[in-house]
Coordinates of C-alpha atoms in Angstrom, one line a residue:
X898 CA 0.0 0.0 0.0
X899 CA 2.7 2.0 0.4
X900 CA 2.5 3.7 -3.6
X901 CA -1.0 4.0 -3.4
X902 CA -1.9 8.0 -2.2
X903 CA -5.5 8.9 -1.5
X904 CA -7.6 11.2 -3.3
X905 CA -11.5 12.1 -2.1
X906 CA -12.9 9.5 -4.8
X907 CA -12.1 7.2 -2.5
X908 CA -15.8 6.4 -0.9
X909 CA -17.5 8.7 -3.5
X910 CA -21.2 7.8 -3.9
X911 CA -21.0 5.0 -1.6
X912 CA -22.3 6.8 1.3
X913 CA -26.4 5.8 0.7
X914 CA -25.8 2.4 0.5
X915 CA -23.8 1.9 3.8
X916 CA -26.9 1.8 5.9
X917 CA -28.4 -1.0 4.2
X918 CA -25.5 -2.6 2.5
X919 CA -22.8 -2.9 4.9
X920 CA -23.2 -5.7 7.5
X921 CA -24.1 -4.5 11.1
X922 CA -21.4 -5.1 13.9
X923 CA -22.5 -7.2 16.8
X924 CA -25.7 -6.2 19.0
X925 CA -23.7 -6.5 22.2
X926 CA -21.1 -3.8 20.9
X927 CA -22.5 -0.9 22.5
X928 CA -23.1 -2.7 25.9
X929 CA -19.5 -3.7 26.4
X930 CA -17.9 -0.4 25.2
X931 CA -20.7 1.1 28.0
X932 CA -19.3 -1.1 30.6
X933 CA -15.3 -1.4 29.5
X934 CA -15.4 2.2 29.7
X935 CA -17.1 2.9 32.2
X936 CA -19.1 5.3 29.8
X937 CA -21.7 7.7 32.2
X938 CA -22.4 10.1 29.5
X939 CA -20.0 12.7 30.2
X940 CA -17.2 12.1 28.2
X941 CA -16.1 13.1 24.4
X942 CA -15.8 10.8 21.7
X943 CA -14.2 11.2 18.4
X944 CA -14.6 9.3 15.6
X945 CA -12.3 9.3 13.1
X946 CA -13.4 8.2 9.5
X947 CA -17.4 8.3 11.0
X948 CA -18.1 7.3 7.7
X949 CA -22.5 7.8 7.7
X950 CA -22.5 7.4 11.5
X951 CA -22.7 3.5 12.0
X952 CA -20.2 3.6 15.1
X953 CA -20.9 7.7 16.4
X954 CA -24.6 7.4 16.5
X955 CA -25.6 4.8 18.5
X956 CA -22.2 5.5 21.1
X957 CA -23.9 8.8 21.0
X958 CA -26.0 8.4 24.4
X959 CA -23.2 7.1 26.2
X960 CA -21.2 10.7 26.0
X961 CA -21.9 14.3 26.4
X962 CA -20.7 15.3 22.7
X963 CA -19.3 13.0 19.7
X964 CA -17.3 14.7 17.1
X965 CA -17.4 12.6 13.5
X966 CA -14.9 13.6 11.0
X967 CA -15.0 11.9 8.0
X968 CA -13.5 13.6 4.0
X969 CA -16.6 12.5 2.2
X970 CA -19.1 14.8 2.1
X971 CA -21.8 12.3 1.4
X972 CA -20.8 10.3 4.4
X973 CA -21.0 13.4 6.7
X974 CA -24.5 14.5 5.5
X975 CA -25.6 11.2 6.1
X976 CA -24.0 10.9 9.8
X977 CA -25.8 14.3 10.2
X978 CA -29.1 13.0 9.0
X979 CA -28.8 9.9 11.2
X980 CA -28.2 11.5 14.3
X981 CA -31.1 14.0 13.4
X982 CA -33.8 11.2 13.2
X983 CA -32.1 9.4 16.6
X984 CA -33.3 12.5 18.7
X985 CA -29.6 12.8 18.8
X986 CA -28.0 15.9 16.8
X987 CA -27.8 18.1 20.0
X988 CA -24.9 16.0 21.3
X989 CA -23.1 15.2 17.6
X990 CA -21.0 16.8 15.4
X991 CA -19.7 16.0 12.0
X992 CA -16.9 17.4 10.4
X993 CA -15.6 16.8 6.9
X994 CA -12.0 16.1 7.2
X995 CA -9.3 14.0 7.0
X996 CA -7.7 12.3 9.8
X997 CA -4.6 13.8 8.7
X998 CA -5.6 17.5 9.4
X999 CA -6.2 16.9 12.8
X1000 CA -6.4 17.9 15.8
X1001 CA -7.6 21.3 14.3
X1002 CA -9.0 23.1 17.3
X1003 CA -11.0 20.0 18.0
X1004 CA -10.0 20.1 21.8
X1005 CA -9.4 17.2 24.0
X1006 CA -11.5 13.6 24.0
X1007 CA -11.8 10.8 26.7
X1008 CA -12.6 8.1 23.8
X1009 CA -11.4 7.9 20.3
X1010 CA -13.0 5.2 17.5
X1011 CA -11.4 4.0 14.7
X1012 CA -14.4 1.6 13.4
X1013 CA -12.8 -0.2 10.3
X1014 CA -11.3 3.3 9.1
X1015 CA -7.5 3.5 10.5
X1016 CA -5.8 1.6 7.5
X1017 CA -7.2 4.3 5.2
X1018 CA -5.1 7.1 7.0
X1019 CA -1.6 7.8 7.4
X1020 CA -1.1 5.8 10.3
X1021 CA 2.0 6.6 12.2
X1022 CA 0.8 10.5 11.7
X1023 CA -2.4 9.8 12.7
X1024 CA -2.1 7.7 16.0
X1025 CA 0.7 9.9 17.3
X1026 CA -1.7 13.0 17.1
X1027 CA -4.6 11.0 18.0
X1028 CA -2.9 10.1 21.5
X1029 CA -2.5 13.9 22.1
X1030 CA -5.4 14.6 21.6
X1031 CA -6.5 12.2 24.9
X1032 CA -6.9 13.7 28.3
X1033 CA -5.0 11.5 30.7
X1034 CA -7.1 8.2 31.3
X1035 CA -8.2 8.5 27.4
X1036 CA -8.4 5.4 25.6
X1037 CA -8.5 4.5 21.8
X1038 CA -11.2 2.1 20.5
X1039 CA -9.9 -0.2 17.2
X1040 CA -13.2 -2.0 15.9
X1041 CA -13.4 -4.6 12.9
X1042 CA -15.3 -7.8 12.2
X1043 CA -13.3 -11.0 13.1
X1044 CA -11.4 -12.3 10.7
X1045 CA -11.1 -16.0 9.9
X1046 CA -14.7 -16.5 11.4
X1047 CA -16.3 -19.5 10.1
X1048 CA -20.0 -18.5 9.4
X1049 CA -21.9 -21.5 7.6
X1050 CA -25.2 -21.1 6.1
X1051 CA -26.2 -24.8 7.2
X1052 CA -29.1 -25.0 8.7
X1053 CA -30.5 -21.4 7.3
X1054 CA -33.9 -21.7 4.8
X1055 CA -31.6 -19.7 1.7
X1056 CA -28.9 -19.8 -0.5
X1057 CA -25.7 -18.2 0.7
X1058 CA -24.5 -15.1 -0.9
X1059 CA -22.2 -15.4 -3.7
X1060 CA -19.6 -13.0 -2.6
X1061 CA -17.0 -15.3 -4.8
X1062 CA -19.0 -14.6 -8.0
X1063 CA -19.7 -10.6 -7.3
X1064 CA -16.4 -10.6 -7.1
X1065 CA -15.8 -12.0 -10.4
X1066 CA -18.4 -9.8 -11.7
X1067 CA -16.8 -6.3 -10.0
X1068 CA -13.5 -7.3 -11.8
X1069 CA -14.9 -8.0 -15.3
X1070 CA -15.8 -4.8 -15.2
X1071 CA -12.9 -3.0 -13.5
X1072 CA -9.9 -5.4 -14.2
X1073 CA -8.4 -7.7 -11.8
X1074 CA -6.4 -5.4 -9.1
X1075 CA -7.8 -4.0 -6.5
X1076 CA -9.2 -0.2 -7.1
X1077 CA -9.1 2.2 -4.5
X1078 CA -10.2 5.9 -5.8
X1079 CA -8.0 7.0 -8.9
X1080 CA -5.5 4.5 -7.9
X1081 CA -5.1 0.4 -7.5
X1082 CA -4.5 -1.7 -4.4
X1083 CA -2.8 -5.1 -5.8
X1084 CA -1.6 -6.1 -2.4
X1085 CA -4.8 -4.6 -0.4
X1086 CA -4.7 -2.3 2.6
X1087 CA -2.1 -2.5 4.9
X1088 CA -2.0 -4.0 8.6
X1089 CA 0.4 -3.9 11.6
X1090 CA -1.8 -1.4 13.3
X1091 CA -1.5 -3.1 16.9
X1092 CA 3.2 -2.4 16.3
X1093 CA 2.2 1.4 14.8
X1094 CA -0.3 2.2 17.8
X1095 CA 2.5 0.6 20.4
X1096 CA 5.2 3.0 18.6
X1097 CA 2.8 5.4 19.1
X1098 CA 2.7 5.4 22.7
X1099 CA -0.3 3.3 23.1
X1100 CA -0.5 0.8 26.1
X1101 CA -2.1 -3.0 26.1
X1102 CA -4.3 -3.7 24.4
X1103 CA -7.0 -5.2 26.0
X1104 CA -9.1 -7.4 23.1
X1105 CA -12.8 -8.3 23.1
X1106 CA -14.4 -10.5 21.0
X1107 CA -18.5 -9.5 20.6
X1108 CA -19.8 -12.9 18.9
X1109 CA -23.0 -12.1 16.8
X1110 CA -23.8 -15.1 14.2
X1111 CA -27.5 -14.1 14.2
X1112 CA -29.2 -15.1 10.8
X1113 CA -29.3 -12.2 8.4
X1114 CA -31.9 -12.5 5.8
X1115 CA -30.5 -10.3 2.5
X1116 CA -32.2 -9.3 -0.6
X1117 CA -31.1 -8.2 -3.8
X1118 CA -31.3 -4.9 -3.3
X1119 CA -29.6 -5.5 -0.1
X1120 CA -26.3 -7.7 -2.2
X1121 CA -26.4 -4.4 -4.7
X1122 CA -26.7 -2.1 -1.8
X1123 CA -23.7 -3.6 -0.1
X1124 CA -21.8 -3.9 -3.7
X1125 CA -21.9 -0.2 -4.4
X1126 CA -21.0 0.6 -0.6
X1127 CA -17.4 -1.0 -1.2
X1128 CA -14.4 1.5 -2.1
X1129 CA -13.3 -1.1 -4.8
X1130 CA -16.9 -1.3 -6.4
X1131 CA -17.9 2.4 -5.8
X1132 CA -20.4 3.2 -8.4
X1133 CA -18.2 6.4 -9.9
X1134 CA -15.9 3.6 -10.6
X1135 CA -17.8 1.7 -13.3
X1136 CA -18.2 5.4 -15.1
X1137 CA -20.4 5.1 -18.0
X1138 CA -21.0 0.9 -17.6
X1139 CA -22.6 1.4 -14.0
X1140 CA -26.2 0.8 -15.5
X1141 CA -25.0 -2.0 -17.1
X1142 CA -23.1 -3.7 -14.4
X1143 CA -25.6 -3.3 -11.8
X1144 CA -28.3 -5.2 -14.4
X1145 CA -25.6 -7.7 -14.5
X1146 CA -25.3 -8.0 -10.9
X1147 CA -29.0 -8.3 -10.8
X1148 CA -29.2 -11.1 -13.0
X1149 CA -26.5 -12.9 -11.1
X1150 CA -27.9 -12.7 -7.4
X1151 CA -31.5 -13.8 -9.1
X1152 CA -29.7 -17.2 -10.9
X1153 CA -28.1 -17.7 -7.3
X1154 CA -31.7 -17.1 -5.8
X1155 CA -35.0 -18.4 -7.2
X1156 CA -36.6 -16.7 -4.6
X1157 CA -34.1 -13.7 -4.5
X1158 CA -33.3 -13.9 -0.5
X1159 CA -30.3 -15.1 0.6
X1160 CA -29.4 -16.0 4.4
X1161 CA -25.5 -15.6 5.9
X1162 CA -24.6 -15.4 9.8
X1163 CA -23.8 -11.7 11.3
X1164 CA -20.1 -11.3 12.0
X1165 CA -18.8 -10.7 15.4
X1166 CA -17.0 -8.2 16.1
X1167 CA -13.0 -7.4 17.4
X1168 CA -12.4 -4.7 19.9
X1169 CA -9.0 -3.6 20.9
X1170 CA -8.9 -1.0 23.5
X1171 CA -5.5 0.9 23.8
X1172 CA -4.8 3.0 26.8
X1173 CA -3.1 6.2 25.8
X1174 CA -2.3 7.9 29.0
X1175 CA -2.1 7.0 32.4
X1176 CA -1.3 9.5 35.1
X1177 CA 2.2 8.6 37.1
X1178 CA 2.0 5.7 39.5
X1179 CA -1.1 4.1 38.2
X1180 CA -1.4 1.1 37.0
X1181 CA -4.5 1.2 34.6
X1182 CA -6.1 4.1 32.5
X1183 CA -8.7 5.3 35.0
X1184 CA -11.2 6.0 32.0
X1185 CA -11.4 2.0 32.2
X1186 CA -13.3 -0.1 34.1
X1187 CA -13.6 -3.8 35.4
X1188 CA -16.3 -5.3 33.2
X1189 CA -18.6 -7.8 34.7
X1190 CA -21.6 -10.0 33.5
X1191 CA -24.4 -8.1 31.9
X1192 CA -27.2 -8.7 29.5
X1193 CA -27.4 -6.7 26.6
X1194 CA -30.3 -5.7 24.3
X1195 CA -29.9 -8.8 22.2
X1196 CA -27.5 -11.0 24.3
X1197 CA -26.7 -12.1 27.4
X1198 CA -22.8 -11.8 27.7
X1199 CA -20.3 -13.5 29.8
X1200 CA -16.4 -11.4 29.2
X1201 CA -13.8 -13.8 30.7
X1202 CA -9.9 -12.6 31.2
X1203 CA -10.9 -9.1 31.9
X1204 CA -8.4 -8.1 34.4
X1205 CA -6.7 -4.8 33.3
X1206 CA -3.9 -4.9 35.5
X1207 CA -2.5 -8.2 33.5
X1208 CA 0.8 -7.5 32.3
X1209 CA 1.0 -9.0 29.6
X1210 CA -2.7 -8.2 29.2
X1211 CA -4.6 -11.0 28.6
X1212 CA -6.7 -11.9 25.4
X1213 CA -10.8 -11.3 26.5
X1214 CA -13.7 -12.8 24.4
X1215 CA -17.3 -12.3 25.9
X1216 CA -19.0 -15.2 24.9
X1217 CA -23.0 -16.2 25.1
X1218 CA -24.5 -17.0 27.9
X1219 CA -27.2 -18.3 26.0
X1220 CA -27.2 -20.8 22.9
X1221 CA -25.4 -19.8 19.9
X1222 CA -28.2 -18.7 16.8

């Protein structure tokens, strides 16, 4: 990744689709962020790369202001519009910029998100400014789905989605590596965040696992939706052939389909939590708490190996307390 530069085409039109395109992160997510840091609605949150919302909105009760900042335009309007219809724009606020201009007058946070945003930034830049702009006891908050999850479809009433064949289909059109605004991604996006974030200054971290595997129930509009939210299928990308790609991608989910729905399992979801300062003497970030059992809205959650004060710290998952969907 390290040739490829970004440019603002980068998400460009994908904003309306995220909402019902993208796959939602686990239902527990906000319950364990609530009790892992000891959220009581007086802290700030930023979110950096907001994208339409999907992480700052429904945080949004559990602090006293969220900042956004996002460079897409379409994604900030549609952050703003969310957080209007939640009852929630008094306490948000969305800014288009990059991560990169930060901290720009921004002032000082308790909690900062990166939901599936930081390997789109320039990284060591980024974290290093990032962990300034923390009061002591901040925290920053890594989110992703797990990877290498197995999800089967057996035992669920509808054909699986084929992601294998949309792919085929995406590359027909726009060639075989990886596109990523004006330029190409032939070896993807980069990782390493955990050795950048230590380098950075960043203590732990402390890793929850939010399992999820509820049945999701897609349609094609949903598969098309989800297509055209992806920054290597964004519809500027197809240029004058979009019309004719998306009737293609039409056609292919209904041959997949006869009855055009298609069932796959949710995606849990990977939480790192990096301490970023710590007053002298203390042994944990004091914006962290120990968590303990709790029942959230959709599942009742057990986190194991939750002592902060392991050195090294040890891996958490929060696992069901109740049978697996």
């Amino acid at each position: 990744m390290s040739d490829w530069q970004w440019d603002e085409t980068l998400f460009e039109g994908t904003a309306p689709y995220y909402e019902r395109g993208r796959l939602p992160y686990a239902p527990g997510l906000v319950p364990l962020l609530a009790e892992v840091l000891a959220a009581d609605g007086q802290g700030r949150l930023l979110d950096v790369g907001c994208g339409p919302g999907t992480v700052g909105v429904p945080l949004a009760p559990l602090f006293r202001e969220v900042v956004g900042v996002d460079p897409d335009a379409g994604m900030i309007a549609e952050a703003a519009s969310r957080s209007t219809a939640a009852g929630l724009g008094g306490r948000t606020h969305w800014v288009r910029m990059r991560a990169e201009e930060l901290p720009a007058g921004l002032g000082r946070f308790d909690v900062a998100v990166f939901a599936q945003s930081f390997h789109w930034t320039d990284r060591e830049r980024v974290a290093k400014t990032v962990r300034g702009m923390l009061r002591p006891g901040g925290v920053l908050v890594h989110l992703s789905d797990l990877k290498n999850e197995s999800r089967t479809v057996d035992g669920l009433p509808y054909p699986a989605v084929p992601y294998r064949d949309i792919q085929e289909l995406v590359e027909r059109y726009l060639g075989p590596v990886r596109r990523a605004g004006r330029g190409l991604l032939p070896q993807g996006t980069a990782g390493g965040e955990a050795a950048i974030l230590a380098d950075a200054g960043f203590q732990g971290p402390q890793r929850y696992v939010v399992p999820a595997g509820q049945e999701l129930r897609r349609t094609v509009d949903d598969m098309v939706a989800w297509t055209f939210s992806m920054s290597y299928s964004a519809p500027h990308l197809f240029g004058p052939h979009r019309e004719a790609f998306e009737t293609d991608l039409r056609r292919l989910l209904a041959q997949a389909s006869p009855v055009v729905l298609f069932s796959e399992r949710a995606p849990s979801t990977e939480v790192f939590v990096w301490p970023g300062w710590s007053p002298v003497g203390s042994e944990r970030s004091p914006f962290l708490r120990e968590p303990h059992p709790w029942a959230g809205p959709a599942h009742s959650l057990r986190c194991t190996g939750t002592s902060v004060r392991s050195t090294p710290p040890e891996h958490r998952r929060c696992t069901s307390a109740s049978p697996s969907p």
